[in-house]
PDB file of C-alpha atoms in Angstrom:
ATOM      1  CA  MET A  30     -78.840   9.017  20.664  1.00  0.00           C
ATOM      2  CA  PRO A  31     -76.304   6.903  22.606  1.00  0.00           C
ATOM      3  CA  ARG A  32     -77.523   3.545  23.892  1.00  0.00           C
ATOM      4  CA  LEU A  33     -76.719   2.386  27.420  1.00  0.00           C
ATOM      5  CA  THR A  34     -76.849  -1.308  28.341  1.00  0.00           C
ATOM      6  CA  VAL A  35     -76.555  -2.408  31.972  1.00  0.00           C
ATOM      7  CA  LEU A  36     -74.116  -5.308  32.308  1.00  0.00           C
ATOM      8  CA  GLY A  37     -74.088  -5.511  36.106  1.00  0.00           C
ATOM      9  CA  SER A  38     -75.973  -3.863  38.956  1.00  0.00           C
ATOM     10  CA  CYS A  39     -74.494  -5.246  42.193  1.00  0.00           C
ATOM     11  CA  GLY A  40     -71.843  -3.903  44.497  1.00  0.00           C
ATOM     12  CA  ALA A  41     -69.302  -5.943  46.489  1.00  0.00           C
ATOM     13  CA  TRP A  42     -70.197  -9.327  44.920  1.00  0.00           C
ATOM     14  CA  PRO A  43     -72.888 -10.464  42.460  1.00  0.00           C
ATOM     15  CA  GLU A  44     -76.207 -11.911  43.497  1.00  0.00           C
ATOM     16  CA  ALA A  45     -77.134 -15.187  41.783  1.00  0.00           C
ATOM     17  CA  GLY A  46     -77.938 -14.463  38.146  1.00  0.00           C
ATOM     18  CA  ARG A  47     -76.533 -10.935  38.310  1.00  0.00           C
ATOM     19  CA  ALA A  48     -73.159  -9.246  37.905  1.00  0.00           C
ATOM     20  CA  CYS A  49     -71.216  -6.409  39.492  1.00  0.00           C
ATOM     21  CA  ALA A  50     -70.740  -2.919  38.083  1.00  0.00           C
ATOM     22  CA  GLY A  51     -70.602  -2.668  34.311  1.00  0.00           C
ATOM     23  CA  PHE A  52     -72.123  -0.590  31.517  1.00  0.00           C
ATOM     24  CA  LEU A  53     -71.846  -0.544  27.737  1.00  0.00           C
ATOM     25  CA  VAL A  54     -72.344   2.815  26.016  1.00  0.00           C
ATOM     26  CA  SER A  55     -72.686   2.642  22.227  1.00  0.00           C
ATOM     27  CA  HIS A  56     -72.940   5.563  19.816  1.00  0.00           C
ATOM     28  CA  GLN A  57     -72.141   5.959  16.118  1.00  0.00           C
ATOM     29  CA  GLY A  58     -70.608   2.481  16.017  1.00  0.00           C
ATOM     30  CA  PHE A  59     -68.287   3.232  18.965  1.00  0.00           C
ATOM     31  CA  HIS A  60     -68.495   0.867  21.955  1.00  0.00           C
ATOM     32  CA  LEU A  61     -67.322   2.166  25.333  1.00  0.00           C
ATOM     33  CA  VAL A  62     -67.275   0.096  28.540  1.00  0.00           C
ATOM     34  CA  LEU A  63     -67.672   1.788  31.931  1.00  0.00           C
ATOM     35  CA  ASP A  64     -66.343  -0.504  34.683  1.00  0.00           C
ATOM     36  CA  LEU A  65     -66.405  -4.286  34.360  1.00  0.00           C
ATOM     37  CA  GLY A  66     -66.772  -6.085  37.682  1.00  0.00           C
ATOM     38  CA  TYR A  67     -67.371  -9.716  38.595  1.00  0.00           C
ATOM     39  CA  GLY A  68     -69.518 -11.476  35.989  1.00  0.00           C
ATOM     40  CA  ALA A  69     -69.964  -8.470  33.694  1.00  0.00           C
ATOM     41  CA  ALA A  70     -67.759  -9.667  30.818  1.00  0.00           C
ATOM     42  CA  ALA A  71     -70.066 -12.558  29.919  1.00  0.00           C
ATOM     43  CA  ARG A  72     -72.947 -10.101  29.559  1.00  0.00           C
ATOM     44  CA  LEU A  73     -70.781  -7.720  27.553  1.00  0.00           C
ATOM     45  CA  PHE A  74     -70.014 -10.464  25.038  1.00  0.00           C
ATOM     46  CA  ARG A  75     -73.733 -10.906  24.405  1.00  0.00           C
ATOM     47  CA  HIS A  76     -73.676  -7.483  22.773  1.00  0.00           C
ATOM     48  CA  VAL A  77     -70.198  -6.988  21.308  1.00  0.00           C
ATOM     49  CA  THR A  78     -67.202  -9.221  20.760  1.00  0.00           C
ATOM     50  CA  ALA A  79     -63.953  -8.370  22.529  1.00  0.00           C
ATOM     51  CA  GLU A  80     -62.314  -7.028  19.373  1.00  0.00           C
ATOM     52  CA  ARG A  81     -65.216  -4.608  18.795  1.00  0.00           C
ATOM     53  CA  VAL A  82     -64.801  -2.841  22.142  1.00  0.00           C
ATOM     54  CA  ASP A  83     -63.220   0.556  21.425  1.00  0.00           C
ATOM     55  CA  ALA A  84     -62.336   1.816  24.918  1.00  0.00           C
ATOM     56  CA  VAL A  85     -62.681   0.981  28.615  1.00  0.00           C
ATOM     57  CA  VAL A  86     -63.024   3.403  31.526  1.00  0.00           C
ATOM     58  CA  VAL A  87     -62.537   2.086  35.087  1.00  0.00           C
ATOM     59  CA  THR A  88     -63.559   4.448  37.878  1.00  0.00           C
ATOM     60  CA  HIS A  89     -61.401   2.827  40.576  1.00  0.00           C
ATOM     61  CA  GLU A  90     -59.425  -0.268  41.426  1.00  0.00           C
ATOM     62  CA  HIS A  91     -61.885  -2.286  43.533  1.00  0.00           C
ATOM     63  CA  PRO A  92     -62.511  -5.726  41.986  1.00  0.00           C
ATOM     64  CA  ASP A  93     -66.282  -5.344  41.823  1.00  0.00           C
ATOM     65  CA  HIS A  94     -65.522  -2.650  39.233  1.00  0.00           C
ATOM     66  CA  LEU A  95     -62.550  -4.098  37.370  1.00  0.00           C
ATOM     67  CA  ALA A  96     -62.172  -7.879  37.836  1.00  0.00           C
ATOM     68  CA  ASP A  97     -63.608  -8.738  34.430  1.00  0.00           C
ATOM     69  CA  VAL A  98     -61.376  -6.245  32.649  1.00  0.00           C
ATOM     70  CA  SER A  99     -58.929  -9.131  32.985  1.00  0.00           C
ATOM     71  CA  ALA A 100     -61.363 -11.420  31.145  1.00  0.00           C
ATOM     72  CA  LEU A 101     -61.826  -8.830  28.404  1.00  0.00           C
ATOM     73  CA  GLY A 102     -58.057  -8.460  28.153  1.00  0.00           C
ATOM     74  CA  ARG A 103     -57.551 -12.193  27.709  1.00  0.00           C
ATOM     75  CA  ALA A 104     -60.226 -12.274  25.010  1.00  0.00           C
ATOM     76  CA  ARG A 105     -58.512  -9.363  23.232  1.00  0.00           C
ATOM     77  CA  TYR A 106     -55.096 -10.995  23.509  1.00  0.00           C
ATOM     78  CA  TYR A 107     -56.282 -14.081  21.666  1.00  0.00           C
ATOM     79  CA  SER A 108     -58.414 -12.269  19.072  1.00  0.00           C
ATOM     80  CA  THR A 109     -56.506  -9.149  17.965  1.00  0.00           C
ATOM     81  CA  ASP A 110     -53.114  -7.497  18.295  1.00  0.00           C
ATOM     82  CA  ARG A 111     -54.660  -4.001  18.597  1.00  0.00           C
ATOM     83  CA  LYS A 112     -54.199  -2.509  22.033  1.00  0.00           C
ATOM     84  CA  LEU A 113     -57.390  -1.498  23.788  1.00  0.00           C
ATOM     85  CA  PRO A 114     -57.462   2.039  25.276  1.00  0.00           C
ATOM     86  CA  LEU A 115     -57.907   1.761  29.056  1.00  0.00           C
ATOM     87  CA  HIS A 116     -58.539   4.925  31.072  1.00  0.00           C
ATOM     88  CA  CYS A 117     -58.062   4.202  34.774  1.00  0.00           C
ATOM     89  CA  THR A 118     -56.417   5.076  38.065  1.00  0.00           C
ATOM     90  CA  PRO A 119     -52.825   3.832  38.608  1.00  0.00           C
ATOM     91  CA  GLY A 120     -53.870   1.079  41.014  1.00  0.00           C
ATOM     92  CA  THR A 121     -56.032  -0.541  38.352  1.00  0.00           C
ATOM     93  CA  THR A 122     -53.134  -1.892  36.306  1.00  0.00           C
ATOM     94  CA  THR A 123     -51.441  -3.186  39.471  1.00  0.00           C
ATOM     95  CA  ARG A 124     -54.572  -5.199  40.285  1.00  0.00           C
ATOM     96  CA  LEU A 125     -54.841  -6.514  36.728  1.00  0.00           C
ATOM     97  CA  ALA A 126     -51.196  -7.595  36.724  1.00  0.00           C
ATOM     98  CA  ALA A 127     -51.690  -9.392  40.032  1.00  0.00           C
ATOM     99  CA  MET A 128     -54.560 -11.405  38.540  1.00  0.00           C
ATOM    100  CA  GLU A 129     -52.722 -12.234  35.316  1.00  0.00           C
ATOM    101  CA  PRO A 130     -49.069 -11.154  34.930  1.00  0.00           C
ATOM    102  CA  HIS A 131     -48.534 -12.980  31.611  1.00  0.00           C
ATOM    103  CA  PRO A 132     -49.185 -11.242  29.349  1.00  0.00           C
ATOM    104  CA  ASP A 133     -48.585  -8.022  31.222  1.00  0.00           C
ATOM    105  CA  PRO A 134     -51.556  -5.637  30.968  1.00  0.00           C
ATOM    106  CA  VAL A 135     -49.364  -3.117  29.126  1.00  0.00           C
ATOM    107  CA  GLU A 136     -49.131  -5.624  26.271  1.00  0.00           C
ATOM    108  CA  ILE A 137     -52.922  -5.650  25.896  1.00  0.00           C
ATOM    109  CA  PHE A 138     -54.029  -2.183  26.941  1.00  0.00           C
ATOM    110  CA  ASP A 139     -53.071   1.327  25.876  1.00  0.00           C
ATOM    111  CA  ILE A 140     -53.179   2.809  29.380  1.00  0.00           C
ATOM    112  CA  HIS A 141     -54.185   6.419  30.108  1.00  0.00           C
ATOM    113  CA  ASP A 142     -54.507   8.422  33.318  1.00  0.00           C
ATOM    114  CA  LEU A 143     -58.183   8.857  34.153  1.00  0.00           C
ATOM    115  CA  GLY A 144     -57.593  12.309  35.610  1.00  0.00           C
ATOM    116  CA  SER A 145     -57.329  14.082  32.257  1.00  0.00           C
ATOM    117  CA  LYS A 146     -59.869  15.245  29.673  1.00  0.00           C
ATOM    118  CA  THR A 147     -59.903  13.289  26.448  1.00  0.00           C
ATOM    119  CA  GLU A 148     -61.910  12.444  23.355  1.00  0.00           C
ATOM    120  CA  LEU A 149     -63.236   8.884  23.124  1.00  0.00           C
ATOM    121  CA  GLY A 150     -64.793   8.379  19.707  1.00  0.00           C
ATOM    122  CA  PRO A 151     -67.920  10.556  19.651  1.00  0.00           C
ATOM    123  CA  PHE A 152     -67.630  11.369  23.370  1.00  0.00           C
ATOM    124  CA  ARG A 153     -65.795  13.999  25.386  1.00  0.00           C
ATOM    125  CA  LEU A 154     -64.660  12.436  28.675  1.00  0.00           C
ATOM    126  CA  THR A 155     -64.145  14.603  31.757  1.00  0.00           C
ATOM    127  CA  THR A 156     -63.624  13.333  35.294  1.00  0.00           C
ATOM    128  CA  THR A 157     -63.902  14.565  38.872  1.00  0.00           C
ATOM    129  CA  PRO A 158     -62.255  12.942  41.929  1.00  0.00           C
ATOM    130  CA  LEU A 159     -64.916  11.753  44.385  1.00  0.00           C
ATOM    131  CA  PRO A 160     -64.424  10.431  47.946  1.00  0.00           C
ATOM    132  CA  HIS A 161     -64.011   6.670  48.329  1.00  0.00           C
ATOM    133  CA  TYR A 162     -61.651   4.265  50.105  1.00  0.00           C
ATOM    134  CA  VAL A 163     -59.321   4.338  47.072  1.00  0.00           C
ATOM    135  CA  PRO A 164     -58.971   7.016  44.373  1.00  0.00           C
ATOM    136  CA  ASN A 165     -62.249   7.151  42.439  1.00  0.00           C
ATOM    137  CA  HIS A 166     -63.281   9.401  39.576  1.00  0.00           C
ATOM    138  CA  GLY A 167     -66.788  10.395  38.630  1.00  0.00           C
ATOM    139  CA  ILE A 168     -67.287  10.238  34.862  1.00  0.00           C
ATOM    140  CA  ARG A 169     -68.998  12.743  32.564  1.00  0.00           C
ATOM    141  CA  LEU A 170     -69.492  11.722  28.929  1.00  0.00           C
ATOM    142  CA  THR A 171     -70.809  14.308  26.501  1.00  0.00           C
ATOM    143  CA  ALA A 172     -71.877  13.978  22.897  1.00  0.00           C
ATOM    144  CA  PRO A 173     -73.990  16.428  20.872  1.00  0.00           C
ATOM    145  CA  GLU A 174     -77.255  16.960  22.754  1.00  0.00           C
ATOM    146  CA  PHE A 175     -76.484  14.214  25.294  1.00  0.00           C
ATOM    147  CA  THR A 176     -74.668  13.980  28.651  1.00  0.00           C
ATOM    148  CA  LEU A 177     -74.206  10.881  30.814  1.00  0.00           C
ATOM    149  CA  VAL A 178     -72.696  11.013  34.309  1.00  0.00           C
ATOM    150  CA  TYR A 179     -71.547   7.999  36.352  1.00  0.00           C
ATOM    151  CA  THR A 180     -70.362   8.271  39.948  1.00  0.00           C
ATOM    152  CA  GLY A 181     -68.446   5.033  40.357  1.00  0.00           C
ATOM    153  CA  ASP A 182     -68.408   4.665  44.165  1.00  0.00           C
ATOM    154  CA  THR A 183     -68.632   7.800  46.271  1.00  0.00           C
ATOM    155  CA  GLY A 184     -69.625   9.297  49.565  1.00  0.00           C
ATOM    156  CA  PRO A 185     -71.478  12.625  49.733  1.00  0.00           C
ATOM    157  CA  ALA A 186     -69.530  15.342  47.930  1.00  0.00           C
ATOM    158  CA  PRO A 187     -70.412  18.855  46.736  1.00  0.00           C
ATOM    159  CA  GLN A 188     -68.472  18.329  43.509  1.00  0.00           C
ATOM    160  CA  LEU A 189     -70.960  15.610  42.545  1.00  0.00           C
ATOM    161  CA  THR A 190     -73.617  18.277  42.037  1.00  0.00           C
ATOM    162  CA  VAL A 191     -71.328  20.138  39.646  1.00  0.00           C
ATOM    163  CA  LEU A 192     -70.393  16.931  37.805  1.00  0.00           C
ATOM    164  CA  ALA A 193     -74.044  15.936  37.275  1.00  0.00           C
ATOM    165  CA  ARG A 194     -75.497  19.343  36.432  1.00  0.00           C
ATOM    166  CA  ASP A 195     -77.871  19.245  33.416  1.00  0.00           C
ATOM    167  CA  ALA A 196     -77.042  15.596  32.651  1.00  0.00           C
ATOM    168  CA  ASP A 197     -79.594  13.611  30.680  1.00  0.00           C
ATOM    169  CA  LEU A 198     -78.763  10.508  32.731  1.00  0.00           C
ATOM    170  CA  LEU A 199     -77.063  10.215  36.125  1.00  0.00           C
ATOM    171  CA  ILE A 200     -75.946   6.712  37.101  1.00  0.00           C
ATOM    172  CA  CYS A 201     -75.473   6.886  40.864  1.00  0.00           C
ATOM    173  CA  GLU A 202     -74.462   4.229  43.342  1.00  0.00           C
ATOM    174  CA  ALA A 203     -77.101   3.292  45.940  1.00  0.00           C
ATOM    175  CA  THR A 204     -75.214   0.939  48.237  1.00  0.00           C
ATOM    176  CA  LEU A 205     -76.722   2.147  51.508  1.00  0.00           C
ATOM    177  CA  GLN A 206     -80.312   2.644  52.632  1.00  0.00           C
ATOM    178  CA  GLY A 207     -81.869   4.730  55.374  1.00  0.00           C
ATOM    179  CA  GLU A 208     -80.685   7.953  56.952  1.00  0.00           C
ATOM    180  CA  PRO A 209     -76.894   8.330  56.811  1.00  0.00           C
ATOM    181  CA  PRO A 210     -75.108   8.751  60.133  1.00  0.00           C
ATOM    182  CA  ASP A 211     -74.288  12.268  61.255  1.00  0.00           C
ATOM    183  CA  PRO A 212     -71.517  13.261  61.044  1.00  0.00           C
ATOM    184  CA  LEU A 213     -70.005  11.302  58.139  1.00  0.00           C
ATOM    185  CA  PRO A 214     -66.259  11.198  58.878  1.00  0.00           C
ATOM    186  CA  HIS A 215     -65.621   7.871  57.159  1.00  0.00           C
ATOM    187  CA  ASP A 216     -68.565   7.492  54.788  1.00  0.00           C
ATOM    188  CA  ARG A 217     -67.432   6.424  51.342  1.00  0.00           C
ATOM    189  CA  HIS A 218     -70.722   5.174  49.899  1.00  0.00           C
ATOM    190  CA  ARG A 219     -73.958   7.008  49.238  1.00  0.00           C
ATOM    191  CA  SER A 220     -77.439   6.329  50.528  1.00  0.00           C
ATOM    192  CA  ARG A 221     -80.003   8.770  49.151  1.00  0.00           C
ATOM    193  CA  PRO A 222     -78.761  11.139  46.436  1.00  0.00           C
ATOM    194  CA  SER A 223     -78.850  14.909  46.670  1.00  0.00           C
ATOM    195  CA  ARG A 224     -80.582  17.090  44.053  1.00  0.00           C
ATOM    196  CA  PRO A 225     -78.062  17.048  41.227  1.00  0.00           C
ATOM    197  CA  GLY A 226     -80.118  18.722  38.490  1.00  0.00           C
ATOM    198  CA  SER A 227     -80.168  15.705  36.149  1.00  0.00           C
ATOM    199  CA  LYS A 228     -83.173  14.575  34.119  1.00  0.00           C
ATOM    200  CA  THR A 229     -83.109  10.834  34.891  1.00  0.00           C
ATOM    201  CA  LEU A 230     -81.524   9.056  37.855  1.00  0.00           C
ATOM    202  CA  LEU A 231     -80.456   5.441  37.417  1.00  0.00           C
ATOM    203  CA  LEU A 232     -79.571   3.765  40.735  1.00  0.00           C
ATOM    204  CA  THR A 233     -76.925   1.054  40.748  1.00  0.00           C
ATOM    205  CA  HIS A 234     -74.347  -0.786  42.913  1.00  0.00           C
ATOM    206  CA  PHE A 235     -76.983  -2.338  45.170  1.00  0.00           C
ATOM    207  CA  TRP A 236     -75.816  -4.285  48.189  1.00  0.00           C
ATOM    208  CA  PRO A 237     -76.542  -7.973  47.500  1.00  0.00           C
ATOM    209  CA  GLY A 238     -79.907  -9.005  48.916  1.00  0.00           C
ATOM    210  CA  SER A 239     -81.190  -5.480  49.497  1.00  0.00           C
ATOM    211  CA  ASP A 240     -84.703  -4.450  48.452  1.00  0.00           C
ATOM    212  CA  ARG A 241     -84.122  -2.184  45.462  1.00  0.00           C
ATOM    213  CA  ALA A 242     -87.614  -0.728  45.725  1.00  0.00           C
ATOM    214  CA  VAL A 243     -86.578   0.852  49.037  1.00  0.00           C
ATOM    215  CA  SER A 244     -83.667   2.634  47.361  1.00  0.00           C
ATOM    216  CA  VAL A 245     -85.908   3.880  44.549  1.00  0.00           C
ATOM    217  CA  ALA A 246     -88.501   5.193  47.033  1.00  0.00           C
ATOM    218  CA  GLU A 247     -85.840   6.988  49.074  1.00  0.00           C
ATOM    219  CA  ALA A 248     -84.336   8.542  45.954  1.00  0.00           C
ATOM    220  CA  ARG A 249     -87.720   9.829  44.808  1.00  0.00           C
ATOM    221  CA  ASN A 250     -87.986  11.781  48.047  1.00  0.00           C
ATOM    222  CA  ALA A 251     -84.874  13.731  47.076  1.00  0.00           C
ATOM    223  CA  PHE A 252     -84.973  13.775  43.273  1.00  0.00           C
ATOM    224  CA  ASP A 253     -87.601  15.436  41.102  1.00  0.00           C
ATOM    225  CA  GLY A 254     -86.942  13.574  37.830  1.00  0.00           C
ATOM    226  CA  GLU A 255     -87.456   9.975  36.765  1.00  0.00           C
ATOM    227  CA  VAL A 256     -85.851   7.371  39.057  1.00  0.00           C
ATOM    228  CA  LEU A 257     -84.986   3.864  37.822  1.00  0.00           C
ATOM    229  CA  ALA A 258     -83.154   0.892  39.301  1.00  0.00           C
ATOM    230  CA  THR A 259     -80.555  -0.931  37.238  1.00  0.00           C
ATOM    231  CA  GLU A 260     -81.342  -4.444  36.108  1.00  0.00           C
ATOM    232  CA  GLU A 261     -79.003  -6.565  34.048  1.00  0.00           C
ATOM    233  CA  GLU A 262     -79.736  -6.115  30.315  1.00  0.00           C
ATOM    234  CA  LEU A 263     -81.775  -2.956  30.924  1.00  0.00           C
ATOM    235  CA  THR A 264     -81.230  -0.520  28.047  1.00  0.00           C
ATOM    236  CA  TRP A 265     -81.713   3.226  28.016  1.00  0.00           C
TER     237      TRP A 265
END
């Protein structure tokens, strides 16, 4: 069974002692990173060294999801000459180059378009565009008898239900709390999730300072399975 480790649970910026979005998924000796925002690289290195990371997937170009990809890239540059597969949206590499142009990210990363299906070690990766302020892709990772879905950042979207159907674990952002405004012409973050048909719901991307118990309680009103809140170093 794949092992998920939470590296960061905050959105926007990290609370003291926490980090922004980041997850490590390990299976059959393959180590895959999903997003790596502010502060997440230091937690990643508690579990694997930079040269042991096999692939990185970045859902979108906002820095609370990708800033520490730069830190991982620097660690790779000084530890191995093997390029690290990076699956991302086009704006991601532009942001990385702005943070550190030398070496250019293309010297460190083997860059792939996130919009295509691919095999990543023991996983099949498929993606679905989801509404956000910049292009964002929901992630579906499948291995034999296991499916993990991660939303990145998203507003309400019918395609999310399709993406998450029959997943063992749905990692869903929970930035907002309370009833969403009606209508939602500009909403690009979720409050309470819909009924996606997943077995376990793991809430993440909490607004700094918010009461996470409120988000969990709201989610339980709309989700029949187990509901958990991310905490740094939580494993599943």
